[in-house]
CSV table of C-alpha atoms in Angstrom, one decimal:
chain,number,residue,atom,x,y,z
A,1,MET,CA,-0.5,0.2,-0.1
A,2,LYS,CA,1.1,3.3,-1.3
A,3,PHE,CA,0.8,6.5,1.1
A,4,ASN,CA,1.0,9.9,-0.9
A,5,PRO,CA,3.5,11.6,1.3
A,6,ASN,CA,2.6,15.2,-0.1
A,7,LEU,CA,-1.3,14.3,0.9
A,8,ILE,CA,-0.3,13.3,4.4
A,9,ALA,CA,2.2,16.1,5.0
A,10,ALA,CA,-0.8,18.5,4.2
A,11,SER,CA,-3.3,16.8,6.2
A,12,ALA,CA,-0.8,17.1,9.5
A,13,LEU,CA,-0.3,20.4,8.9
A,14,ALA,CA,-3.4,21.7,8.4
A,15,LEU,CA,-4.7,19.3,11.7
A,16,PHE,CA,-1.9,21.7,13.8
A,17,ALA,CA,-2.6,24.8,12.1
A,18,GLY,CA,-6.6,24.2,13.1
A,19,MET,CA,-5.7,23.7,16.8
A,20,ALA,CA,-4.8,27.1,17.0
A,21,GLN,CA,-8.3,28.7,17.0
A,22,ALA,CA,-9.9,32.2,18.0
A,23,ALA,CA,-11.1,33.1,21.1
A,24,GLU,CA,-14.4,31.7,22.2
A,25,VAL,CA,-16.7,32.9,25.1
A,26,VAL,CA,-18.7,30.4,26.9
A,27,THR,CA,-20.5,30.4,30.3
A,28,LEU,CA,-20.3,27.8,33.0
A,29,THR,CA,-22.9,27.2,35.3
A,30,LYS,CA,-23.4,24.5,38.7
A,31,GLU,CA,-25.6,22.2,36.7
A,32,SER,CA,-24.2,22.6,32.9
A,33,PRO,CA,-20.7,21.8,31.5
A,34,VAL,CA,-19.6,23.5,28.4
A,35,LEU,CA,-17.2,22.9,25.7
A,36,ALA,CA,-14.6,25.2,24.2
A,37,ASN,CA,-11.7,25.2,22.2
A,38,GLY,CA,-11.5,21.1,22.4
A,39,TYR,CA,-12.0,21.6,26.6
A,40,VAL,CA,-14.9,20.7,28.7
A,41,PHE,CA,-15.4,22.9,31.7
A,42,ASP,CA,-17.3,21.6,34.6
A,43,SER,CA,-17.4,21.3,38.7
A,44,LEU,CA,-17.7,24.7,39.1
A,45,GLU,CA,-17.4,25.7,42.7
A,46,GLY,CA,-17.2,28.9,44.8
A,47,SER,CA,-18.3,31.7,46.7
A,48,GLY,CA,-18.3,35.3,46.5
A,49,THR,CA,-18.5,37.6,50.0
A,50,LEU,CA,-19.6,41.3,49.9
A,51,SER,CA,-17.5,42.7,53.2
A,52,PHE,CA,-19.3,46.2,54.0
A,53,SER,CA,-16.6,48.8,54.8
A,54,ARG,CA,-16.3,50.9,58.0
A,55,LEU,CA,-18.2,53.8,56.8
A,56,LEU,CA,-21.4,51.4,55.2
A,57,VAL,CA,-21.2,49.7,58.7
A,58,THR,CA,-21.0,53.6,60.2
A,59,ALA,CA,-24.3,54.6,58.4
A,60,LEU,CA,-26.4,51.6,58.8
A,61,ASN,CA,-25.9,52.0,62.7
A,62,LEU,CA,-26.8,55.7,62.2
A,63,ALA,CA,-30.3,54.8,60.8
A,64,SER,CA,-30.6,51.2,62.8
A,65,VAL,CA,-30.7,49.3,60.0
A,66,GLY,CA,-31.6,45.5,60.4
A,67,MET,CA,-30.2,43.2,58.1
A,68,GLN,CA,-31.3,39.7,57.3
A,69,ALA,CA,-30.1,37.3,54.4
A,70,VAL,CA,-31.6,36.6,50.8
A,71,PRO,CA,-31.4,33.3,49.9
A,72,ASP,CA,-28.8,31.4,49.0
A,73,ALA,CA,-26.3,33.8,50.8
A,74,THR,CA,-25.5,33.9,54.2
A,75,LEU,CA,-24.6,36.8,56.6
A,76,GLN,CA,-21.8,37.2,58.8
A,77,ILE,CA,-22.2,40.1,61.6
A,78,SER,CA,-20.7,40.8,64.4
A,79,THR,CA,-22.2,43.3,67.2
A,80,SER,CA,-21.4,45.1,70.3
A,81,THR,CA,-23.6,46.5,73.0
A,82,ASN,CA,-22.9,49.7,74.5
A,83,ALA,CA,-23.5,51.0,78.7
A,84,SER,CA,-27.2,51.6,77.6
A,85,GLY,CA,-27.9,48.4,76.0
A,86,ALA,CA,-28.0,49.7,72.3
A,87,VAL,CA,-26.8,47.1,69.9
A,88,LYS,CA,-24.3,48.2,67.1
A,89,TYR,CA,-22.7,46.5,64.0
A,90,VAL,CA,-19.1,46.0,64.5
A,91,SER,CA,-18.7,44.1,60.9
A,92,ALA,CA,-20.9,42.4,58.1
A,93,SER,CA,-20.7,40.7,55.2
A,94,ALA,CA,-22.8,38.5,53.3
A,95,ALA,CA,-21.1,35.3,51.5
A,96,ALA,CA,-23.3,34.4,48.6
A,97,PRO,CA,-22.3,31.0,46.2
A,98,VAL,CA,-21.0,31.2,42.5
A,99,THR,CA,-23.7,30.0,40.0
A,100,ALA,CA,-22.3,31.0,37.2
A,101,LEU,CA,-18.8,32.2,35.0
A,102,THR,CA,-18.1,33.2,32.0
A,103,LEU,CA,-14.8,32.5,30.6
A,104,SER,CA,-13.0,33.4,27.2
A,105,VAL,CA,-10.6,30.7,25.9
A,106,GLU,CA,-8.1,31.1,23.2
A,107,ASP,CA,-6.1,27.9,22.5
A,108,SER,CA,-5.1,26.8,25.8
A,109,THR,CA,-5.2,30.2,27.7
A,110,VAL,CA,-8.9,30.7,29.4
A,111,THR,CA,-9.6,34.3,30.8
A,112,VAL,CA,-12.5,34.7,33.4
A,113,GLN,CA,-14.8,37.3,32.2
A,114,ARG,CA,-17.7,37.4,34.8
A,115,VAL,CA,-19.0,35.9,38.1
A,116,VAL,CA,-22.2,35.4,39.1
A,117,THR,CA,-23.6,34.9,42.6
A,118,GLN,CA,-27.1,33.9,44.0
A,119,GLY,CA,-28.2,35.9,46.9
A,120,GLY,CA,-27.1,38.9,48.7
A,121,SER,CA,-28.9,40.7,51.7
A,122,LEU,CA,-31.8,42.8,52.8
A,123,GLN,CA,-32.0,45.8,54.7
A,124,THR,CA,-34.9,47.5,56.7
A,125,THR,CA,-36.0,50.5,58.4
A,126,VAL,CA,-38.4,51.7,60.8
A,127,LYS,CA,-39.1,55.7,62.1
A,128,ASN,CA,-36.3,57.0,63.8
A,129,ALA,CA,-34.4,60.2,64.0
A,130,ALA,CA,-32.3,59.1,60.6
A,131,THR,CA,-35.5,58.0,58.8
A,132,ASN,CA,-38.7,59.2,58.1
A,133,GLY,CA,-40.6,56.1,58.3
A,134,SER,CA,-40.0,52.3,57.5
A,135,GLY,CA,-38.4,51.1,54.4
A,136,SER,CA,-36.8,48.3,52.5
A,137,LEU,CA,-34.1,47.7,50.4
A,138,SER,CA,-32.5,44.2,49.1
A,139,ILE,CA,-29.0,44.1,46.8
A,140,SER,CA,-28.7,40.4,45.6
A,141,ASP,CA,-27.4,38.1,42.7
A,142,LEU,CA,-24.5,40.1,42.2
A,143,GLN,CA,-22.6,39.9,38.4
A,144,VAL,CA,-19.0,41.1,38.5
A,145,ASP,CA,-18.2,42.4,35.0
A,146,LEU,CA,-14.3,42.1,34.8
A,147,THR,CA,-14.4,43.3,31.3
A,148,THR,CA,-16.1,47.0,32.2
A,149,LYS,CA,-15.1,46.6,36.4
A,150,THR,CA,-18.9,46.9,36.6
A,151,ILE,CA,-20.4,45.1,39.5
A,152,TYR,CA,-25.0,44.3,38.6
A,153,ALA,CA,-27.2,43.6,41.1
A,154,ASP,CA,-30.9,43.0,41.2
A,155,ILE,CA,-32.6,45.5,43.6
A,156,VAL,CA,-35.8,45.5,45.4
A,157,GLY,CA,-36.8,48.7,47.0
A,158,ALA,CA,-39.5,50.0,48.8
A,159,ASN,CA,-41.1,53.5,48.7
A,160,GLY,CA,-41.9,53.2,44.6
A,161,VAL,CA,-37.9,52.0,44.0
A,162,GLY,CA,-39.2,48.9,42.8
A,163,THR,CA,-37.3,46.0,40.8
A,164,LEU,CA,-34.3,46.6,39.3
A,165,ASN,CA,-33.0,43.5,37.6
A,166,ASP,CA,-29.2,43.2,36.3
A,167,TYR,CA,-28.6,47.1,37.1
A,168,ALA,CA,-25.6,48.7,37.1
A,169,LEU,CA,-24.9,49.4,40.9
A,170,TRP,CA,-21.1,49.8,41.8
A,171,THR,CA,-17.8,50.5,39.6
A,172,TYR,CA,-14.2,48.9,41.8
A,173,ASP,CA,-11.0,50.2,41.6
A,174,THR,CA,-8.7,47.8,41.6
A,175,ILE,CA,-8.7,43.9,41.4
A,176,SER,CA,-6.0,41.3,43.4
A,177,GLY,CA,-5.4,37.5,42.3
A,178,PRO,CA,-4.9,36.1,38.7
A,179,THR,CA,-8.0,35.8,36.0
A,180,THR,CA,-5.8,34.5,33.6
A,181,PHE,CA,-4.7,31.0,33.6
A,182,GLU,CA,-2.7,28.8,31.2
A,183,LEU,CA,-3.8,25.0,30.9
A,184,ASP,CA,-1.8,21.9,30.0
A,185,PRO,CA,-2.5,20.4,26.9
A,186,ALA,CA,-0.5,17.4,27.9
A,187,ALA,CA,-2.4,17.1,31.0
A,188,GLY,CA,-4.4,13.7,29.6
A,189,PRO,CA,-7.8,12.6,30.1
A,190,TRP,CA,-7.6,13.5,33.9
A,191,GLY,CA,-7.3,17.1,33.0
A,192,VAL,CA,-6.4,20.1,35.3
A,193,ALA,CA,-8.6,22.3,37.6
A,194,LEU,CA,-8.3,25.9,37.7
A,195,SER,CA,-8.7,27.7,41.2
A,196,ALA,CA,-8.3,31.4,42.1
A,197,SER,CA,-8.8,33.7,44.8
A,198,ASN,CA,-9.4,37.2,43.8
A,199,THR,CA,-10.3,40.7,45.7
A,200,LEU,CA,-12.4,43.8,44.2
A,201,SER,CA,-11.7,46.8,46.1
A,202,GLY,CA,-12.8,50.4,46.2
A,203,LEU,CA,-16.4,49.9,45.5
A,204,PHE,CA,-18.2,53.1,44.4
A,205,LEU,CA,-21.7,53.6,42.7
A,206,VAL,CA,-21.8,54.0,38.8
A,207,ASN,CA,-24.5,56.8,39.4
A,208,ALA,CA,-24.4,59.0,42.3
A,209,THR,CA,-27.8,59.8,41.8
A,210,ASP,CA,-28.5,56.2,43.5
A,211,ILE,CA,-27.7,57.8,46.7
A,212,ASP,CA,-31.2,59.2,46.8
A,213,ASN,CA,-32.8,57.7,43.9
A,214,ILE,CA,-32.7,53.9,45.7
A,215,PHE,CA,-30.5,54.3,49.1
A,216,VAL,CA,-32.4,57.4,50.5
A,217,LYS,CA,-35.9,56.6,48.7
A,218,ALA,CA,-36.0,52.8,49.5
A,219,LEU,CA,-35.0,53.2,53.5
A,220,ASN,CA,-37.0,56.1,53.8
A,221,LEU,CA,-33.9,58.0,55.1
A,222,ASN,CA,-34.2,61.7,56.0
A,223,ASN,CA,-31.1,64.2,56.0
A,224,THR,CA,-29.4,62.5,58.9
A,225,GLY,CA,-29.7,59.3,56.9
A,226,ARG,CA,-28.8,60.2,53.8
A,227,SER,CA,-25.5,62.0,55.2
A,228,GLY,CA,-24.4,58.7,56.5
A,229,ILE,CA,-24.9,57.1,52.7
A,230,ASN,CA,-23.2,60.0,50.9
A,231,ALA,CA,-20.2,59.2,53.2
A,232,VAL,CA,-19.7,56.4,52.3
A,233,ASN,CA,-19.8,57.3,48.2
A,234,ASN,CA,-17.7,60.0,48.8
A,235,ARG,CA,-14.2,59.3,47.6
A,236,THR,CA,-11.5,60.9,49.4
A,237,ALA,CA,-7.8,60.4,50.6
A,238,THR,CA,-9.2,58.8,53.4
A,239,ASN,CA,-12.3,56.8,52.2
A,240,THR,CA,-10.7,54.5,49.1
A,241,ALA,CA,-13.0,52.0,50.5
A,242,GLY,CA,-16.5,52.9,49.4
A,243,PHE,CA,-19.1,50.6,49.9
A,244,GLY,CA,-16.4,48.0,50.9
A,245,SER,CA,-14.9,44.9,48.6
A,246,ILE,CA,-15.7,41.6,47.2
A,247,ASN,CA,-13.6,38.2,47.5
A,248,SER,CA,-14.3,35.5,45.2
A,249,VAL,CA,-13.1,32.2,45.2
A,250,ILE,CA,-13.8,29.6,42.4
A,251,ALA,CA,-12.6,26.0,41.4
A,252,VAL,CA,-13.4,24.8,37.8
A,253,SER,CA,-12.2,21.4,36.5
A,254,SER,CA,-11.0,21.0,32.9
A,255,VAL,CA,-10.4,17.9,30.7
A,256,PRO,CA,-9.9,17.7,27.4
A,257,GLU,CA,-12.6,16.8,24.7
A,258,PRO,CA,-12.4,13.2,24.2
A,259,SER,CA,-12.5,14.0,20.2
A,260,THR,CA,-9.4,16.4,20.5
A,261,TYR,CA,-7.2,12.8,21.3
A,262,ALA,CA,-8.3,11.6,18.5
A,263,LEU,CA,-7.7,14.2,16.1
A,264,MET,CA,-4.2,14.5,17.8
A,265,GLY,CA,-3.6,10.5,17.0
A,266,VAL,CA,-4.5,10.8,13.7
A,267,GLY,CA,-2.1,13.8,13.1
A,268,LEU,CA,0.3,12.1,14.7
A,269,VAL,CA,0.1,9.2,12.9
A,270,GLY,CA,0.1,11.2,9.9
A,271,LEU,CA,3.4,12.6,10.5
A,272,ALA,CA,5.1,9.4,11.3
A,273,LEU,CA,3.8,7.9,8.2
A,274,PHE,CA,5.2,10.8,6.2
A,275,GLY,CA,8.6,10.3,8.3
A,276,ARG,CA,8.8,6.9,7.0
A,277,ARG,CA,8.2,7.2,3.7
A,278,ARG,CA,10.7,9.4,3.4
A,279,THR,CA,13.4,7.3,5.0
A,280,ALA,CA,12.7,4.3,2.8
A,281,ASN,CA,12.9,7.3,-0.1
């Protein structure tokens, strides 16, 4: 049996040239694995924790704001009691599970573009020295867009605010931790695991008008209560935290698609046969 060396060489070279693919953007969820550029991504795990800044905690205490978790988040709150028996927040954070991850995959380079979490916190108020009456504001289901440095949220507010889905609420100033990873094409069918911890710092409102249109209105704050929220969003040399920070921890499994090994095998066989043919000649 004779092999056409030119045809074999052309086929092998075309195969390996075709393996250098353009970037493919996919979204992975906890329920559904995805395929991108010859890799299967699955087993998404992780959480995102919004830690309230010192000034935000001060603003909550000023208006005696109550807090409770919005599923599937959990609140972590520490308090103190003064001599008169008043309970104040010392620190507060809301941890929510990561439910979706948008990835850009180019050859063996993976870049995280968006992280989605489920759950958040509900703030409630009653009439006091910093409010005009009762109110409520729920901020949940954060979506962090790393390409535009924007944090979107689902917002439900009382007193006419209503429901705002995927609302561009905050921007962030800095990010620490890796967002781009290199897969090992030779990892074999057992694949590799991607894991990262990132912290977004300096959360400030995309629109300063949201102080009045969302926070003051929903929580029914008076001028005293408003001054607290305004201080949170007032970027100064001593206030670089804004509303706080978000720490995300994610882990994803990645395995080469089975057909990728088959194609690589065909190419290698073709090159081997071409080599043998040249040696015979």
